[in-house]
CSV table of C-alpha atoms in Angstrom, one decimal:
chain,number,residue,atom,x,y,z
S,1,MET,CA,40.6,188.3,106.4
S,2,ASN,CA,43.3,189.2,104.0
S,3,LYS,CA,43.0,188.7,100.3
S,4,LYS,CA,45.3,186.4,98.5
S,5,LEU,CA,47.7,188.3,96.1
S,6,SER,CA,45.9,186.5,93.1
S,7,GLU,CA,42.6,188.0,94.2
S,8,MET,CA,43.8,191.7,94.4
S,9,THR,CA,43.4,194.4,91.7
S,10,ASN,CA,46.4,196.0,90.4
S,11,GLU,CA,45.5,199.1,92.5
S,12,GLU,CA,45.4,197.0,95.5
S,13,LEU,CA,48.7,195.4,94.7
S,14,TRP,CA,50.3,198.8,94.0
S,15,GLN,CA,49.1,200.0,97.5
S,16,LEU,CA,50.6,196.9,99.1
S,17,PHE,CA,53.9,197.1,97.0
S,18,PRO,CA,54.6,200.8,96.3
S,19,ILE,CA,57.6,202.0,94.3
S,20,VAL,CA,60.4,202.5,96.8
S,21,LEU,CA,63.8,203.7,95.9
S,22,THR,CA,66.9,203.2,98.0
S,23,GLU,CA,70.6,203.9,97.7
S,24,HIS,CA,72.6,201.2,96.0
S,25,ASN,CA,73.1,198.1,98.3
S,26,ASP,CA,76.0,195.7,97.6
S,27,CYS,CA,73.9,192.9,98.9
S,28,TRP,CA,71.9,193.1,95.7
S,29,ASP,CA,74.7,191.3,93.8
S,30,LYS,CA,74.9,188.7,96.4
S,31,TYR,CA,71.1,188.1,96.1
S,32,TYR,CA,71.4,187.8,92.4
S,33,TYR,CA,74.3,185.3,92.5
S,34,GLU,CA,72.5,183.2,95.1
S,35,GLU,CA,69.2,183.1,93.0
S,36,ALA,CA,71.2,182.6,89.7
S,37,GLU,CA,72.7,179.4,91.3
S,38,GLU,CA,69.3,178.1,92.3
S,39,LEU,CA,68.0,178.8,88.9
S,40,LYS,CA,70.9,176.9,87.2
S,41,LYS,CA,69.7,173.8,89.1
S,42,ILE,CA,66.1,174.1,87.7
S,43,LEU,CA,66.5,175.6,84.2
S,44,PRO,CA,67.6,173.6,81.0
S,45,ASP,CA,71.0,173.6,79.8
S,46,GLY,CA,71.7,176.7,77.7
S,47,ALA,CA,69.5,179.1,79.6
S,48,ILE,CA,71.3,182.4,79.9
S,49,ILE,CA,70.8,184.3,83.2
S,50,ASN,CA,71.7,187.9,83.8
S,51,HIS,CA,71.3,190.5,86.5
S,52,ILE,CA,69.5,193.4,85.0
S,53,GLY,CA,67.8,196.7,86.2
S,54,SER,CA,69.1,199.3,88.4
S,55,THR,CA,70.3,196.9,91.1
S,56,ALA,CA,72.9,195.8,88.7
S,57,ILE,CA,74.3,199.3,88.4
S,58,ASN,CA,76.5,200.5,91.1
S,59,GLY,CA,76.0,203.8,92.7
S,60,ILE,CA,72.5,204.7,91.7
S,61,PHE,CA,69.2,204.5,93.7
S,62,ALA,CA,67.0,201.6,92.8
S,63,LYS,CA,63.9,199.7,93.8
S,64,PRO,CA,65.4,197.0,96.2
S,65,THR,CA,64.1,194.4,93.7
S,66,VAL,CA,66.6,192.2,91.9
S,67,ASP,CA,65.7,191.9,88.2
S,68,ILE,CA,66.9,188.7,86.5
S,69,LEU,CA,66.6,188.1,82.8
S,70,VAL,CA,66.4,184.4,81.8
S,71,GLU,CA,66.8,183.7,78.1
S,72,VAL,CA,65.9,180.2,76.9
S,73,SER,CA,65.6,178.4,73.4
S,74,SER,CA,62.8,176.1,74.6
S,75,ASP,CA,59.1,176.6,75.0
S,76,LEU,CA,58.4,179.4,77.6
S,77,ALA,CA,55.2,177.5,79.0
S,78,GLY,CA,57.3,174.6,79.9
S,79,ILE,CA,59.9,176.9,81.7
S,80,ALA,CA,57.0,178.8,83.4
S,81,ALA,CA,55.7,175.5,84.9
S,82,ILE,CA,59.3,174.7,86.3
S,83,LEU,CA,59.5,178.2,87.8
S,84,GLU,CA,56.1,178.2,89.4
S,85,GLN,CA,56.8,174.8,90.9
S,86,ASN,CA,59.9,176.3,92.4
S,87,GLY,CA,58.2,179.2,94.2
S,88,TRP,CA,58.0,181.8,91.5
S,89,THR,CA,54.6,183.5,90.9
S,90,LYS,CA,53.6,184.5,87.3
S,91,MET,CA,52.7,188.2,87.0
S,92,SER,CA,52.2,188.6,83.3
S,93,GLU,CA,52.6,186.9,80.0
S,94,ASN,CA,52.1,187.2,76.4
S,95,LYS,CA,53.3,184.9,73.4
S,96,THR,CA,57.0,185.9,73.7
S,97,ARG,CA,57.5,187.2,77.3
S,98,MET,CA,56.6,186.3,80.8
S,99,SER,CA,57.3,187.9,84.1
S,100,PHE,CA,57.5,186.3,87.6
S,101,ASN,CA,58.1,187.5,91.0
S,102,LYS,CA,59.4,186.1,94.2
S,103,GLY,CA,59.3,187.8,97.7
S,104,TYR,CA,55.8,189.4,97.4
S,105,THR,CA,53.6,188.4,100.4
S,106,GLU,CA,50.1,189.3,101.5
S,107,ASN,CA,51.8,191.5,104.1
S,108,GLY,CA,54.0,193.3,101.7
S,109,PHE,CA,57.6,192.7,100.6
S,110,ALA,CA,59.9,190.0,102.0
S,111,GLU,CA,63.5,190.7,102.8
S,112,LYS,CA,64.6,189.4,99.2
S,113,VAL,CA,62.4,190.4,96.3
S,114,TYR,CA,63.0,189.4,92.8
S,115,HIS,CA,61.5,189.9,89.3
S,116,LEU,CA,62.4,187.3,86.7
S,117,HIS,CA,61.9,188.2,83.0
S,118,LEU,CA,61.6,185.0,80.9
S,119,ARG,CA,62.4,185.5,77.2
S,120,HIS,CA,63.6,183.7,74.2
S,121,ILE,CA,67.3,183.9,73.5
S,122,GLY,CA,68.1,187.3,72.0
S,123,ASP,CA,65.2,189.2,73.5
S,124,ASN,CA,67.5,191.1,75.8
S,125,ASP,CA,67.4,194.8,75.4
S,126,GLU,CA,67.8,195.3,79.1
S,127,ILE,CA,71.4,194.0,78.8
S,128,TYR,CA,72.3,196.7,76.4
S,129,PHE,CA,70.8,199.4,78.7
S,130,ARG,CA,72.5,197.9,81.7
S,131,ASP,CA,76.0,197.8,80.1
S,132,TYR,CA,75.5,201.4,78.6
S,133,LEU,CA,74.7,202.7,82.0
S,134,ILE,CA,77.8,200.9,83.6
S,135,ALA,CA,80.0,202.2,80.9
S,136,HIS,CA,78.6,205.8,81.2
S,137,PRO,CA,78.1,206.7,84.9
S,138,GLU,CA,77.1,210.1,84.1
S,139,ILE,CA,74.0,208.8,82.1
S,140,ALA,CA,73.3,206.3,85.0
S,141,LYS,CA,73.3,209.4,87.3
S,142,GLU,CA,70.8,211.1,84.8
S,143,TYR,CA,68.6,207.9,85.0
S,144,GLU,CA,68.8,208.1,88.8
S,145,THR,CA,67.7,211.7,88.7
S,146,LEU,CA,64.8,210.8,86.5
S,147,LYS,CA,63.7,207.9,88.6
S,148,LEU,CA,63.9,210.0,91.9
S,149,ALA,CA,61.7,212.7,90.1
S,150,LEU,CA,59.2,210.2,89.2
S,151,TRP,CA,59.1,208.2,92.5
S,152,LYS,CA,56.4,210.0,94.5
S,153,LYS,CA,54.3,210.9,91.6
S,154,PHE,CA,54.0,207.0,90.6
S,155,GLU,CA,54.6,205.6,94.1
S,156,HIS,CA,51.4,203.5,93.6
S,157,ASP,CA,51.4,203.2,89.9
S,158,ARG,CA,53.9,200.9,88.5
S,159,ASP,CA,52.8,200.9,85.0
S,160,GLY,CA,52.9,204.6,85.0
S,161,TYR,CA,56.4,204.8,86.6
S,162,THR,CA,57.6,202.2,83.8
S,163,LEU,CA,56.0,204.3,81.1
S,164,ALA,CA,57.4,207.5,82.3
S,165,LYS,CA,60.9,206.1,82.1
S,166,SER,CA,60.5,204.5,78.8
S,167,GLU,CA,61.7,207.3,76.5
S,168,PHE,CA,64.9,207.5,78.4
S,169,VAL,CA,65.4,203.7,78.4
S,170,ASN,CA,64.6,203.3,74.8
S,171,LYS,CA,67.0,206.3,73.8
S,172,TYR,CA,70.0,204.8,75.6
S,173,THR,CA,69.2,201.3,74.5
S,174,ALA,CA,69.2,202.4,71.0
S,175,LEU,CA,72.6,204.2,71.5
S,176,ALA,CA,74.1,201.0,73.1
S,177,LYS,CA,73.0,199.0,70.2
S,178,GLN,CA,74.4,201.5,67.6
S,179,ALA,CA,77.8,201.5,69.4
S,180,LEU,CA,78.3,197.8,68.6
């Protein structure tokens, strides 16, 4: 009998859902817009929805997971309940941030996979990073090179993969903010 995702350890989840990088696919924009339209139907007025992460950057390899940033001015717990009632699974939370996924199954990834990052308005460094990479394709390619170098080493360690990229991400996020 298969375990439910909620019963699995991080290690078991990382085995079932390894880091996979693929060439950029134009369908990711379509997936984002489809999901953003669905989110607009359930989120309160004033929610800000953005496509973030590598799938939002043309021409670079990415995990085939569409990252969505949702910024709200209201209580995160109330929004979390709405998301969970509409098919999103909470992955993590603290007082100021929550993460959700959609497209994870007991058999692995579904065709469409999403990560939703729920934040208060203004907690949006990922937008600065995304926009910097879009404006600087040579830096986007450096980011791609870094990710490809880390891929197999951290294939079954999502936290390690994210941590190994953090210096690069923090550097260019800071540069993007300074440029304003």
